[in-house]
PDB file of C-alpha atoms in Angstrom:
ATOM      1  CA  MET S   1     -23.453 -15.883 -32.177  1.00 59.00           C
ATOM      2  CA  MET S   2     -22.060 -12.761 -33.839  1.00 66.00           C
ATOM      3  CA  ARG S   3     -21.916  -9.223 -32.490  1.00 77.00           C
ATOM      4  CA  LEU S   4     -20.786  -5.896 -33.933  1.00 82.00           C
ATOM      5  CA  CYS S   5     -17.426  -4.264 -33.315  1.00 82.00           C
ATOM      6  CA  HIS S   6     -17.843  -0.971 -31.480  1.00 76.00           C
ATOM      7  CA  ASN S   7     -15.074   0.561 -33.615  1.00 80.00           C
ATOM      8  CA  CYS S   8     -15.708  -0.519 -37.235  1.00 81.00           C
ATOM      9  CA  ARG S   9     -19.192  -2.076 -36.876  1.00 78.00           C
ATOM     10  CA  ASN S  10     -18.137  -5.322 -38.574  1.00 81.00           C
ATOM     11  CA  ALA S  11     -19.321  -8.708 -37.307  1.00 82.00           C
ATOM     12  CA  VAL S  12     -17.197 -10.215 -34.527  1.00 79.00           C
ATOM     13  CA  PRO S  13     -17.420 -13.801 -33.186  1.00 80.00           C
ATOM     14  CA  GLU S  14     -18.957 -14.151 -29.741  1.00 75.00           C
ATOM     15  CA  HIS S  15     -15.803 -15.034 -27.814  1.00 74.00           C
ATOM     16  CA  ALA S  16     -13.270 -13.059 -29.890  1.00 77.00           C
ATOM     17  CA  ALA S  17     -11.026 -10.757 -27.850  1.00 77.00           C
ATOM     18  CA  PHE S  18     -10.193  -8.567 -30.867  1.00 78.00           C
ATOM     19  CA  CYS S  19     -12.017  -7.530 -34.024  1.00 80.00           C
ATOM     20  CA  PRO S  20     -10.634  -9.529 -36.986  1.00 77.00           C
ATOM     21  CA  GLU S  21     -11.009  -6.472 -39.245  1.00 76.00           C
ATOM     22  CA  CYS S  22      -9.616  -3.512 -37.261  1.00 78.00           C
ATOM     23  CA  GLY S  23      -8.014  -5.289 -34.308  1.00 74.00           C
ATOM     24  CA  ALA S  24      -9.899  -3.229 -31.712  1.00 77.00           C
ATOM     25  CA  PRO S  25     -10.340  -5.001 -28.345  1.00 77.00           C
ATOM     26  CA  GLN S  26     -13.905  -6.109 -27.684  1.00 75.00           C
ATOM     27  CA  LEU S  27     -15.584  -5.149 -24.443  1.00 67.00           C
ATOM     28  CA  ARG S  28     -17.295  -7.860 -22.447  1.00 61.00           C
ATOM     29  CA  VAL S  29     -19.890  -7.282 -19.752  1.00 55.00           C
ATOM     30  CA  PRO S  30     -19.230  -9.756 -16.932  1.00 51.00           C
ATOM     31  CA  GLY S  31     -22.135 -11.722 -15.522  1.00 51.00           C
ATOM     32  CA  PRO S  32     -22.975 -12.056 -11.831  1.00 49.00           C
ATOM     33  CA  GLU S  33     -20.624 -15.028 -11.400  1.00 47.00           C
ATOM     34  CA  SER S  34     -17.735 -13.108 -12.930  1.00 45.00           C
ATOM     35  CA  ARG S  35     -18.376 -10.162 -10.621  1.00 45.00           C
ATOM     36  CA  GLU S  36     -18.407 -12.481  -7.605  1.00 46.00           C
ATOM     37  CA  ALA S  37     -15.113 -14.016  -8.680  1.00 44.00           C
ATOM     38  CA  GLU S  38     -13.536 -10.587  -9.090  1.00 43.00           C
ATOM     39  CA  THR S  39     -14.826  -9.593  -5.654  1.00 42.00           C
ATOM     40  CA  GLU S  40     -13.314 -12.690  -4.081  1.00 42.00           C
ATOM     41  CA  THR S  41      -9.920 -12.151  -5.747  1.00 39.00           C
ATOM     42  CA  PRO S  42      -9.483  -8.396  -6.108  1.00 43.00           C
ATOM     43  CA  GLY S  43      -6.817  -7.417  -8.596  1.00 41.00           C
ATOM     44  CA  GLY S  44      -6.078 -11.031  -9.500  1.00 39.00           C
ATOM     45  CA  ASP S  45      -6.938 -10.534 -13.186  1.00 37.00           C
ATOM     46  CA  ALA S  46      -5.552  -7.010 -13.503  1.00 35.00           C
ATOM     47  CA  PRO S  47      -2.317  -7.979 -15.328  1.00 37.00           C
ATOM     48  CA  ALA S  48      -4.280 -10.022 -17.888  1.00 34.00           C
ATOM     49  CA  ARG S  49      -6.708  -7.154 -18.520  1.00 37.00           C
ATOM     50  CA  LEU S  50      -3.877  -4.648 -18.840  1.00 38.00           C
ATOM     51  CA  THR S  51      -1.750  -6.715 -21.182  1.00 45.00           C
ATOM     52  CA  GLY S  52      -4.424  -8.723 -22.996  1.00 56.00           C
ATOM     53  CA  ASP S  53      -3.591 -10.795 -26.043  1.00 81.00           C
ATOM     54  CA  ILE S  54      -2.055 -10.076 -29.413  1.00 88.00           C
ATOM     55  CA  ALA S  55      -4.282  -9.001 -32.308  1.00 90.00           C
ATOM     56  CA  TRP S  56      -2.710 -11.601 -34.573  1.00 92.00           C
ATOM     57  CA  PRO S  57      -4.171 -10.434 -37.918  1.00 92.00           C
ATOM     58  CA  ALA S  58      -2.549  -7.021 -37.437  1.00 93.00           C
ATOM     59  CA  ALA S  59       0.658  -8.584 -36.087  1.00 94.00           C
ATOM     60  CA  VAL S  60       1.018 -10.975 -39.025  1.00 95.00           C
ATOM     61  CA  GLN S  61       0.326  -8.228 -41.576  1.00 95.00           C
ATOM     62  CA  SER S  62       2.879  -5.927 -39.948  1.00 95.00           C
ATOM     63  CA  ALA S  63       5.494  -8.684 -39.841  1.00 96.00           C
ATOM     64  CA  ALA S  64       4.885  -9.676 -43.467  1.00 96.00           C
ATOM     65  CA  ILE S  65       5.515  -6.118 -44.674  1.00 95.00           C
ATOM     66  CA  TYR S  66       8.922  -5.787 -43.006  1.00 95.00           C
ATOM     67  CA  ALA S  67       9.921  -9.407 -43.631  1.00 96.00           C
ATOM     68  CA  VAL S  68      10.348  -8.719 -47.358  1.00 95.00           C
ATOM     69  CA  PRO S  69      13.160  -6.117 -47.093  1.00 95.00           C
ATOM     70  CA  ALA S  70      14.688  -8.051 -44.189  1.00 94.00           C
ATOM     71  CA  GLY S  71      14.744 -11.275 -46.203  1.00 94.00           C
ATOM     72  CA  LEU S  72      16.210  -9.533 -49.261  1.00 94.00           C
ATOM     73  CA  LEU S  73      19.035  -7.965 -47.269  1.00 93.00           C
ATOM     74  CA  LEU S  74      19.812 -11.217 -45.465  1.00 93.00           C
ATOM     75  CA  SER S  75      19.985 -12.982 -48.837  1.00 91.00           C
ATOM     76  CA  PHE S  76      22.438 -10.624 -50.510  1.00 91.00           C
ATOM     77  CA  VAL S  77      24.477  -9.055 -47.675  1.00 89.00           C
ATOM     78  CA  ALA S  78      26.793 -11.510 -45.916  1.00 83.00           C
ATOM     79  CA  ILE S  79      27.955  -9.183 -43.133  1.00 90.00           C
ATOM     80  CA  PRO S  80      26.956 -10.694 -39.761  1.00 90.00           C
ATOM     81  CA  LEU S  81      26.766  -7.428 -37.807  1.00 93.00           C
ATOM     82  CA  VAL S  82      24.680  -5.747 -40.506  1.00 94.00           C
ATOM     83  CA  ASP S  83      22.357  -8.746 -40.755  1.00 93.00           C
ATOM     84  CA  MET S  84      21.946  -8.887 -36.975  1.00 94.00           C
ATOM     85  CA  ALA S  85      21.162  -5.172 -36.706  1.00 95.00           C
ATOM     86  CA  TRP S  86      18.752  -5.359 -39.656  1.00 94.00           C
ATOM     87  CA  VAL S  87      16.732  -8.161 -38.059  1.00 96.00           C
ATOM     88  CA  VAL S  88      16.557  -6.333 -34.716  1.00 97.00           C
ATOM     89  CA  LEU S  89      15.424  -3.124 -36.440  1.00 96.00           C
ATOM     90  CA  GLY S  90      12.919  -5.055 -38.542  1.00 96.00           C
ATOM     91  CA  ALA S  91      11.337  -6.481 -35.404  1.00 96.00           C
ATOM     92  CA  MET S  92      11.172  -3.012 -33.848  1.00 96.00           C
ATOM     93  CA  TRP S  93       9.547  -1.541 -36.961  1.00 96.00           C
ATOM     94  CA  THR S  94       7.079  -4.427 -36.953  1.00 96.00           C
ATOM     95  CA  LEU S  95       6.083  -3.662 -33.360  1.00 95.00           C
ATOM     96  CA  ARG S  96       5.747   0.036 -34.153  1.00 94.00           C
ATOM     97  CA  ARG S  97       3.509  -0.630 -37.150  1.00 95.00           C
ATOM     98  CA  TYR S  98       1.450  -3.076 -35.101  1.00 94.00           C
ATOM     99  CA  ARG S  99       0.878  -0.389 -32.486  1.00 91.00           C
ATOM    100  CA  ARG S 100      -0.211   2.089 -35.144  1.00 91.00           C
ATOM    101  CA  ARG S 101      -2.626  -0.448 -36.625  1.00 91.00           C
ATOM    102  CA  VAL S 102      -4.109  -1.378 -33.246  1.00 89.00           C
ATOM    103  CA  PRO S 103      -3.863   1.795 -31.138  1.00 86.00           C
ATOM    104  CA  LYS S 104      -6.611   0.662 -28.756  1.00 82.00           C
ATOM    105  CA  ALA S 105      -5.022  -2.671 -27.899  1.00 78.00           C
ATOM    106  CA  PRO S 106      -3.797  -3.229 -24.328  1.00 80.00           C
ATOM    107  CA  ALA S 107      -0.165  -2.538 -23.497  1.00 83.00           C
ATOM    108  CA  LEU S 108       2.315  -5.164 -24.635  1.00 88.00           C
ATOM    109  CA  THR S 109       4.686  -7.029 -22.354  1.00 90.00           C
ATOM    110  CA  PRO S 110       8.240  -7.960 -23.413  1.00 92.00           C
ATOM    111  CA  GLN S 111       7.049 -11.560 -23.799  1.00 93.00           C
ATOM    112  CA  LEU S 112       4.289 -10.556 -26.227  1.00 93.00           C
ATOM    113  CA  GLY S 113       6.675  -8.259 -28.081  1.00 94.00           C
ATOM    114  CA  GLY S 114       9.083 -11.158 -28.459  1.00 96.00           C
ATOM    115  CA  ARG S 115       6.320 -13.304 -29.941  1.00 96.00           C
ATOM    116  CA  ILE S 116       5.514 -10.704 -32.586  1.00 96.00           C
ATOM    117  CA  GLY S 117       9.235 -10.388 -33.284  1.00 97.00           C
ATOM    118  CA  LEU S 118       9.403 -14.149 -33.829  1.00 97.00           C
ATOM    119  CA  VAL S 119       6.734 -13.857 -36.532  1.00 97.00           C
ATOM    120  CA  LEU S 120       8.909 -11.304 -38.338  1.00 97.00           C
ATOM    121  CA  GLY S 121      11.934 -13.562 -37.921  1.00 97.00           C
ATOM    122  CA  LEU S 122      10.112 -16.607 -39.268  1.00 97.00           C
ATOM    123  CA  PHE S 123       8.867 -14.752 -42.348  1.00 97.00           C
ATOM    124  CA  ALA S 124      12.299 -13.209 -42.992  1.00 97.00           C
ATOM    125  CA  ALA S 125      14.016 -16.596 -42.628  1.00 96.00           C
ATOM    126  CA  LEU S 126      11.576 -18.259 -45.034  1.00 96.00           C
ATOM    127  CA  ILE S 127      12.114 -15.516 -47.620  1.00 96.00           C
ATOM    128  CA  THR S 128      15.894 -15.739 -47.210  1.00 95.00           C
ATOM    129  CA  MET S 129      15.974 -19.513 -47.593  1.00 93.00           C
ATOM    130  CA  ALA S 130      13.625 -19.399 -50.575  1.00 94.00           C
ATOM    131  CA  ILE S 131      15.810 -16.845 -52.378  1.00 94.00           C
ATOM    132  CA  GLN S 132      18.996 -18.786 -51.644  1.00 90.00           C
ATOM    133  CA  ALA S 133      17.416 -22.072 -52.726  1.00 90.00           C
ATOM    134  CA  LEU S 134      16.209 -20.526 -55.981  1.00 93.00           C
ATOM    135  CA  GLY S 135      19.687 -19.118 -56.554  1.00 90.00           C
ATOM    136  CA  LEU S 136      21.308 -22.531 -56.098  1.00 86.00           C
ATOM    137  CA  LEU S 137      18.758 -24.268 -58.315  1.00 89.00           C
ATOM    138  CA  SER S 138      19.195 -21.637 -61.001  1.00 90.00           C
ATOM    139  CA  ALA S 139      22.987 -21.880 -60.890  1.00 86.00           C
ATOM    140  CA  ARG S 140      22.939 -25.677 -61.029  1.00 83.00           C
ATOM    141  CA  PHE S 141      20.191 -26.407 -63.547  1.00 87.00           C
ATOM    142  CA  VAL S 142      19.784 -23.203 -65.573  1.00 88.00           C
ATOM    143  CA  LEU S 143      23.343 -21.879 -65.714  1.00 85.00           C
ATOM    144  CA  HIS S 144      24.830 -25.411 -65.508  1.00 83.00           C
ATOM    145  CA  GLN S 145      27.352 -24.422 -62.849  1.00 84.00           C
ATOM    146  CA  GLY S 146      26.875 -27.604 -60.809  1.00 79.00           C
ATOM    147  CA  PRO S 147      30.451 -28.952 -61.150  1.00 83.00           C
ATOM    148  CA  SER S 148      31.981 -25.628 -60.198  1.00 85.00           C
ATOM    149  CA  LEU S 149      29.657 -25.287 -57.177  1.00 80.00           C
ATOM    150  CA  ASP S 150      30.525 -28.808 -56.029  1.00 78.00           C
ATOM    151  CA  ALA S 151      34.237 -28.104 -56.416  1.00 82.00           C
ATOM    152  CA  GLN S 152      33.892 -24.878 -54.444  1.00 82.00           C
ATOM    153  CA  VAL S 153      32.068 -26.625 -51.601  1.00 78.00           C
ATOM    154  CA  ARG S 154      34.583 -29.469 -51.578  1.00 80.00           C
ATOM    155  CA  THR S 155      37.520 -27.043 -51.468  1.00 85.00           C
ATOM    156  CA  GLU S 156      35.985 -25.158 -48.564  1.00 81.00           C
ATOM    157  CA  MET S 157      35.242 -28.399 -46.723  1.00 81.00           C
ATOM    158  CA  GLN S 158      38.815 -29.589 -47.287  1.00 81.00           C
ATOM    159  CA  SER S 159      40.189 -26.320 -45.900  1.00 84.00           C
ATOM    160  CA  ARG S 160      38.042 -26.516 -42.772  1.00 80.00           C
ATOM    161  CA  LEU S 161      38.830 -30.189 -42.327  1.00 80.00           C
ATOM    162  CA  ASP S 162      42.566 -29.480 -42.514  1.00 82.00           C
ATOM    163  CA  GLN S 163      42.147 -26.917 -39.752  1.00 84.00           C
ATOM    164  CA  MET S 164      40.255 -29.429 -37.602  1.00 80.00           C
ATOM    165  CA  VAL S 165      42.906 -32.104 -38.214  1.00 78.00           C
ATOM    166  CA  ALA S 166      45.601 -29.647 -37.121  1.00 84.00           C
ATOM    167  CA  MET S 167      43.660 -28.911 -33.926  1.00 85.00           C
ATOM    168  CA  TYR S 168      42.690 -32.528 -33.120  1.00 81.00           C
ATOM    169  CA  PRO S 169      45.252 -34.798 -34.827  1.00 80.00           C
ATOM    170  CA  ASP S 170      44.789 -37.721 -32.433  1.00 80.00           C
ATOM    171  CA  THR S 171      41.032 -37.838 -32.947  1.00 75.00           C
ATOM    172  CA  PHE S 172      41.262 -37.949 -36.730  1.00 71.00           C
ATOM    173  CA  ALA S 173      44.106 -40.468 -36.590  1.00 72.00           C
ATOM    174  CA  GLN S 174      41.917 -42.846 -34.591  1.00 70.00           C
ATOM    175  CA  LEU S 175      38.795 -42.204 -36.689  1.00 71.00           C
ATOM    176  CA  PRO S 176      39.895 -42.022 -40.345  1.00 73.00           C
ATOM    177  CA  GLU S 177      36.326 -42.642 -41.516  1.00 78.00           C
ATOM    178  CA  MET S 178      35.376 -39.265 -40.041  1.00 75.00           C
ATOM    179  CA  ARG S 179      37.530 -37.511 -42.630  1.00 74.00           C
ATOM    180  CA  HIS S 180      35.977 -39.493 -45.464  1.00 78.00           C
ATOM    181  CA  PHE S 181      32.473 -38.713 -44.236  1.00 80.00           C
ATOM    182  CA  TRP S 182      32.952 -34.936 -44.162  1.00 75.00           C
ATOM    183  CA  LEU S 183      34.369 -35.002 -47.684  1.00 77.00           C
ATOM    184  CA  SER S 184      31.499 -37.122 -49.008  1.00 81.00           C
ATOM    185  CA  ALA S 185      28.250 -35.802 -50.471  1.00 78.00           C
ATOM    186  CA  GLU S 186      26.434 -36.826 -47.288  1.00 82.00           C
ATOM    187  CA  GLY S 187      28.878 -34.890 -45.141  1.00 82.00           C
ATOM    188  CA  GLN S 188      28.557 -31.799 -47.307  1.00 79.00           C
ATOM    189  CA  GLY S 189      24.772 -32.061 -47.107  1.00 82.00           C
ATOM    190  CA  ALA S 190      24.965 -32.363 -43.325  1.00 85.00           C
ATOM    191  CA  VAL S 191      27.107 -29.235 -43.138  1.00 83.00           C
ATOM    192  CA  LEU S 192      24.635 -27.317 -45.289  1.00 84.00           C
ATOM    193  CA  LEU S 193      21.720 -28.434 -43.102  1.00 89.00           C
ATOM    194  CA  VAL S 194      23.535 -27.450 -39.918  1.00 89.00           C
ATOM    195  CA  GLY S 195      24.376 -24.087 -41.447  1.00 87.00           C
ATOM    196  CA  ALA S 196      20.749 -23.500 -42.441  1.00 89.00           C
ATOM    197  CA  ALA S 197      19.521 -24.466 -38.963  1.00 93.00           C
ATOM    198  CA  THR S 198      22.069 -22.169 -37.332  1.00 94.00           C
ATOM    199  CA  SER S 199      21.055 -19.306 -39.608  1.00 93.00           C
ATOM    200  CA  LEU S 200      17.364 -19.869 -38.819  1.00 94.00           C
ATOM    201  CA  ALA S 201      18.026 -19.950 -35.072  1.00 96.00           C
ATOM    202  CA  SER S 202      20.085 -16.754 -35.300  1.00 96.00           C
ATOM    203  CA  ILE S 203      17.399 -14.877 -37.242  1.00 96.00           C
ATOM    204  CA  LEU S 204      14.668 -15.986 -34.836  1.00 97.00           C
ATOM    205  CA  PHE S 205      16.751 -15.037 -31.796  1.00 98.00           C
ATOM    206  CA  PHE S 206      17.544 -11.510 -32.961  1.00 98.00           C
ATOM    207  CA  ALA S 207      13.958 -10.951 -34.123  1.00 97.00           C
ATOM    208  CA  TRP S 208      12.723 -12.080 -30.697  1.00 98.00           C
ATOM    209  CA  LEU S 209      15.285  -9.805 -29.055  1.00 97.00           C
ATOM    210  CA  GLY S 210      14.222  -6.832 -31.186  1.00 96.00           C
ATOM    211  CA  GLY S 211      10.580  -7.309 -30.203  1.00 95.00           C
ATOM    212  CA  ARG S 212      11.438  -7.405 -26.515  1.00 95.00           C
ATOM    213  CA  LEU S 213      13.734  -4.385 -26.772  1.00 95.00           C
ATOM    214  CA  TRP S 214      11.066  -2.275 -28.473  1.00 95.00           C
ATOM    215  CA  VAL S 215       8.539  -3.027 -25.735  1.00 93.00           C
ATOM    216  CA  ARG S 216      11.058  -2.351 -22.990  1.00 90.00           C
ATOM    217  CA  PHE S 217      12.721   0.764 -24.370  1.00 87.00           C
ATOM    218  CA  GLY S 218      10.765   1.729 -27.496  1.00 72.00           C
ATOM    219  CA  SER S 219       8.129   1.380 -26.031  1.00 60.00           C
ATOM    220  CA  GLY S 220       5.136  -0.969 -25.857  1.00 47.00           C
ATOM    221  CA  ARG S 221       2.799   1.861 -24.927  1.00 50.00           C
ATOM    222  CA  LYS S 222       0.386   3.205 -27.495  1.00 46.00           C
ATOM    223  CA  VAL S 223       1.949   5.078 -30.369  1.00 44.00           C
ATOM    224  CA  ALA S 224       0.114   8.102 -31.588  1.00 40.00           C
ATOM    225  CA  GLY S 225      -1.007   7.669 -35.148  1.00 38.00           C
TER     226      GLY S 225
END
């Protein structure tokens, strides 16, 4: 059964908490059983009513907008502190835009802010990885720089391996196959996968942190539009 949104007058599904078009929270008139339950447990549902849920259409749209510049900067600027700050700010801007798009939504908690921040982080990470993958494919198959890329990776791996051997000489002396593995194509692929996973985890963490910080200090209250 469909009903009309009190804000934009578009059709809203029966059990939807928010309007899919404008994101406005939908009022529900409790029946007699609901009133009895509230009478038996006064204030028990107050936190849920005050915080509510996330209007995901508005949250996803807000995150997608700021994920593009965040992903571009992460792809071309290899300065860890700048990248970290950019992701945190991107999450905060996402939360601010979300609040402007859904001014009538209930107040956010740090947990909900972190979830919206994670959406921004996921989009930004996907854009970053896509750009970097396209760059590698272009360099290898269009510009025919495959041998030089392989030599560069091998040189870097050899340098890091020499440092590890200097730190743990006994371990590498007992396990000579370990050295051969890290210099092989499989070892280089494993290092690239670990690096990509670490980068993804870092982006998601700082995006989550930015969402929580905006709610706590920014704040999660309604922003005047």
